[in-house]
Amino acid sequence: MPLDSYGVLSGTLHRHFRDQPGPQGRWSHVTLEVDAPAGRYRCAVAVDGAQPATGVQWKVLTLAASILDPVPAMGPGYHELSAYSGSGALDHLRHPALADRPGFLFVRRPPAWLQRLLDRLHPPHPWVAGTPLDAAAALEPLLVPGREILLFGAPLVQGLGMHDIHQNQGAPHGSRWWPDNGPWQDGATLTRRPDGQYDVFLSKFTTQADQTDAEGHPAQAPDGP
């Protein structure tokens, strides 16, 4: 069963700050305050994972606005998105501009010569692993006050805000996140640069799978060399 609600908040970044550390000195979010027509939203971007030794995984990349269509033209405010390709929803594993390697569309790993060609046409975007501090340090240069910002995730049930701004699929069976697994509902933080392109920050928990089935649950890796 996927998230109850999923969409994108479009607005202007007011400021950001890190969570206060918990009793054990750990913290898990960078909070963003975003101005939109309904008011000021508080949005929690996850920068911690379920395994303290490795923390979280993330990637930073830059995308043309056209790759995000139709979202950039939707205007300020929160917009609900349907969980399928073409609606504007994001999928870290299926969207060709976000996926780790362009060969992800193949049932079996493509031949080496074809993989090299795909890498030239669509450079791979591997995940980086590190601590919450490392992840925050990768995110914060994108957070320029006054910039237009897009936040993909789930709206809060009460009050103005967003959460689940991280990968929302691939959680292991038996975990409390298993019921939320689903394709085309992943979270992301994007800020618009002066040249019109978007800087993108994606994050995921270290326990989440890199390949998922049609329901967003972990899938076995394909066989073959």
Coordinates of C-alpha atoms in Angstrom, one line a residue:
M1 CA 0.0 0.0 0.0
P2 CA 1.6 3.3 -1.1
L3 CA 1.6 6.7 0.7
D4 CA -1.9 8.0 1.6
S5 CA -1.0 11.3 -0.2
Y6 CA 1.9 12.4 -2.5
G7 CA 2.6 15.6 -4.3
V8 CA 4.9 18.6 -4.8
L9 CA 5.2 21.9 -2.9
S10 CA 6.3 24.8 -5.1
G11 CA 7.3 27.9 -3.3
T12 CA 10.2 30.2 -2.2
L13 CA 12.8 29.1 0.3
H14 CA 12.7 31.4 3.4
R15 CA 15.4 29.6 5.5
H16 CA 16.7 26.2 6.7
F17 CA 18.0 24.8 9.9
R18 CA 19.2 21.5 11.3
D19 CA 17.2 19.5 13.9
Q20 CA 18.3 19.8 17.6
P21 CA 20.3 16.6 18.5
G22 CA 18.4 13.9 20.4
P23 CA 19.4 12.4 23.8
Q24 CA 22.1 10.3 22.1
G25 CA 23.4 13.3 20.1
R26 CA 21.8 12.2 16.8
W27 CA 19.6 14.2 14.5
S28 CA 17.8 13.2 11.4
H29 CA 16.4 16.1 9.4
V30 CA 17.2 19.5 7.8
T31 CA 14.1 21.6 8.2
L32 CA 13.1 24.0 5.4
E33 CA 10.7 26.9 5.8
V34 CA 9.0 27.6 2.4
D35 CA 6.6 30.4 1.5
A36 CA 3.6 29.6 -0.7
P37 CA 0.2 31.1 -1.2
A38 CA -1.3 29.2 1.8
G39 CA 1.4 30.4 4.1
R40 CA 4.8 29.2 5.4
Y41 CA 5.4 25.5 5.3
R42 CA 7.8 23.5 7.5
C43 CA 9.4 20.7 5.5
A44 CA 11.6 18.0 6.9
V45 CA 14.3 16.6 4.6
A46 CA 15.6 13.2 5.8
V47 CA 19.4 13.1 6.2
D48 CA 19.7 10.1 8.5
G49 CA 19.1 6.3 8.1
A50 CA 18.3 3.2 10.1
Q51 CA 21.9 2.0 10.3
P52 CA 24.0 4.5 12.3
A53 CA 27.3 3.0 11.0
T54 CA 26.6 4.2 7.4
G55 CA 23.9 6.8 8.0
V56 CA 22.2 7.7 4.8
Q57 CA 22.7 7.6 1.1
W58 CA 22.2 10.6 -1.2
K59 CA 23.0 12.0 -4.6
V60 CA 23.2 15.6 -6.0
L61 CA 22.6 16.4 -9.7
T62 CA 21.4 19.2 -11.9
L63 CA 18.4 18.8 -14.3
A64 CA 16.8 20.9 -17.0
A65 CA 13.4 22.2 -16.2
S66 CA 11.9 20.3 -19.2
I67 CA 12.8 17.0 -17.6
L68 CA 10.5 17.8 -14.7
D69 CA 7.4 18.6 -16.8
P70 CA 4.7 19.4 -16.1
V71 CA 5.6 20.4 -12.5
P72 CA 7.6 23.6 -13.2
A73 CA 4.5 25.1 -14.9
M74 CA 2.1 24.3 -12.0
G75 CA 2.8 27.5 -10.1
P76 CA 3.2 28.1 -6.3
G77 CA 1.4 25.9 -3.8
Y78 CA 0.9 22.3 -3.1
H79 CA -0.1 20.0 -6.0
E80 CA -1.2 16.4 -5.6
L81 CA 0.5 14.0 -8.1
S82 CA -0.7 10.7 -9.4
A83 CA 1.8 7.8 -8.9
Y84 CA 2.7 7.1 -12.5
S85 CA 5.2 8.2 -15.1
G86 CA 4.3 11.4 -16.9
S87 CA 2.3 13.0 -14.0
G88 CA 5.3 14.8 -12.7
A89 CA 5.8 12.3 -9.9
L90 CA 9.4 11.1 -9.2
D91 CA 10.9 7.6 -8.9
H92 CA 14.5 7.3 -7.9
L93 CA 14.8 3.9 -9.6
R94 CA 12.7 4.3 -12.7
H95 CA 13.0 7.9 -13.8
P96 CA 15.8 7.9 -16.5
A97 CA 17.2 11.2 -15.2
L98 CA 17.4 10.0 -11.6
A99 CA 18.3 6.3 -11.9
D100 CA 21.6 5.0 -10.7
R101 CA 22.6 3.6 -14.1
P102 CA 20.8 3.9 -17.5
G103 CA 20.9 0.1 -17.8
F104 CA 18.1 -0.3 -15.2
L105 CA 15.5 -0.8 -18.0
F106 CA 17.1 -4.1 -19.0
V107 CA 15.9 -7.4 -17.5
R108 CA 19.5 -8.6 -17.7
R109 CA 22.6 -6.4 -17.5
P110 CA 23.4 -5.1 -21.0
P111 CA 26.7 -6.1 -22.8
A112 CA 29.7 -4.0 -21.8
W113 CA 29.9 -2.1 -25.1
L114 CA 26.2 -1.1 -24.8
Q115 CA 26.7 -0.1 -21.2
R116 CA 29.6 2.2 -22.2
L117 CA 27.4 3.8 -24.8
L118 CA 24.5 4.3 -22.4
D119 CA 27.0 5.8 -19.8
R120 CA 28.1 8.4 -22.4
L121 CA 24.5 9.3 -23.4
H122 CA 23.2 9.3 -19.8
P123 CA 25.9 9.5 -17.2
P124 CA 25.3 7.3 -14.2
H125 CA 24.3 8.9 -10.9
P126 CA 25.5 6.5 -8.1
W127 CA 24.5 6.9 -4.5
V128 CA 27.0 8.4 -2.0
A129 CA 27.0 6.9 1.6
G130 CA 28.0 8.8 4.7
T131 CA 26.9 10.3 8.0
P132 CA 24.0 12.7 8.5
L133 CA 26.5 15.6 8.7
D134 CA 27.9 14.6 5.3
A135 CA 24.5 14.5 3.8
A136 CA 23.5 17.8 5.3
A137 CA 26.7 19.3 4.0
A138 CA 25.8 18.1 0.5
L139 CA 22.3 19.5 0.7
E140 CA 22.8 22.9 2.3
P141 CA 24.7 24.6 -0.6
L142 CA 21.5 24.2 -2.6
L143 CA 19.4 26.0 0.0
V144 CA 19.8 29.6 -1.0
P145 CA 17.1 31.9 0.6
G146 CA 14.9 33.5 -1.9
R147 CA 15.3 30.7 -4.5
E148 CA 12.3 28.9 -6.0
I149 CA 12.1 25.4 -4.5
L150 CA 10.2 22.2 -5.3
L151 CA 9.7 19.6 -2.5
F152 CA 8.4 16.2 -3.4
G153 CA 6.9 14.1 -0.6
A154 CA 3.8 13.8 1.5
P155 CA 1.8 16.7 3.1
L156 CA 1.3 16.8 6.8
V157 CA -2.1 15.7 8.0
Q158 CA -2.3 18.8 10.3
G159 CA -0.7 22.2 9.5
L160 CA 1.3 23.4 6.6
G161 CA 4.3 21.1 6.0
M162 CA 5.8 18.2 4.1
H163 CA 7.5 15.0 5.2
D164 CA 8.6 11.7 3.6
I165 CA 11.1 13.8 1.5
H166 CA 13.2 10.8 0.7
Q167 CA 12.9 7.5 -1.2
N168 CA 9.5 5.9 -0.5
Q169 CA 10.0 2.4 -1.8
G170 CA 12.3 -0.6 -1.2
A171 CA 11.8 -0.8 2.5
P172 CA 12.4 -4.3 3.8
H173 CA 9.6 -6.7 4.7
G174 CA 8.7 -6.4 8.4
S175 CA 9.9 -2.8 8.8
R176 CA 7.4 -0.1 9.7
W177 CA 8.0 1.5 6.3
W178 CA 6.9 -1.6 4.3
P179 CA 3.3 -0.5 4.0
D180 CA 4.4 2.8 2.5
N181 CA 6.3 1.2 -0.4
G182 CA 5.2 2.2 -3.9
P183 CA 6.6 3.3 -7.2
W184 CA 6.5 6.9 -8.5
Q185 CA 6.1 8.5 -5.1
D186 CA 9.7 9.3 -4.1
G187 CA 10.7 12.5 -2.3
A188 CA 13.2 15.1 -3.5
T189 CA 14.5 18.6 -2.9
L190 CA 15.0 20.8 -5.9
T191 CA 16.0 24.5 -6.1
R192 CA 15.9 26.6 -9.2
R193 CA 19.2 28.2 -10.3
P194 CA 19.5 31.6 -12.0
D195 CA 20.0 29.8 -15.4
G196 CA 16.6 28.0 -15.0
Q197 CA 18.0 24.6 -14.3
Y198 CA 17.3 22.7 -11.0
D199 CA 19.8 21.5 -8.4
V200 CA 18.5 18.2 -7.0
F201 CA 19.1 16.4 -3.7
L202 CA 17.8 12.8 -3.3
S203 CA 18.2 10.7 -0.1
K204 CA 17.4 7.2 0.9
F205 CA 17.8 4.9 4.0
T206 CA 20.6 2.4 3.8
T207 CA 18.1 -0.4 4.3
Q208 CA 16.1 0.4 1.2
A209 CA 16.6 -1.7 -1.9
D210 CA 18.1 -0.4 -5.1
Q211 CA 15.6 -2.5 -7.2
T212 CA 11.9 -2.9 -6.6
D213 CA 8.9 -4.7 -8.1
A214 CA 5.7 -3.1 -9.5
E215 CA 4.4 -2.5 -5.9
G216 CA 7.6 -0.8 -4.8
H217 CA 8.8 -3.8 -2.6
P218 CA 12.4 -5.0 -2.8
A219 CA 13.1 -7.2 -5.8
Q220 CA 15.9 -9.6 -6.5
A221 CA 18.7 -8.4 -8.6
P222 CA 18.7 -9.8 -12.2
D223 CA 21.0 -12.7 -12.9
G224 CA 23.8 -12.8 -15.4
P225 CA 27.2 -11.0 -15.8

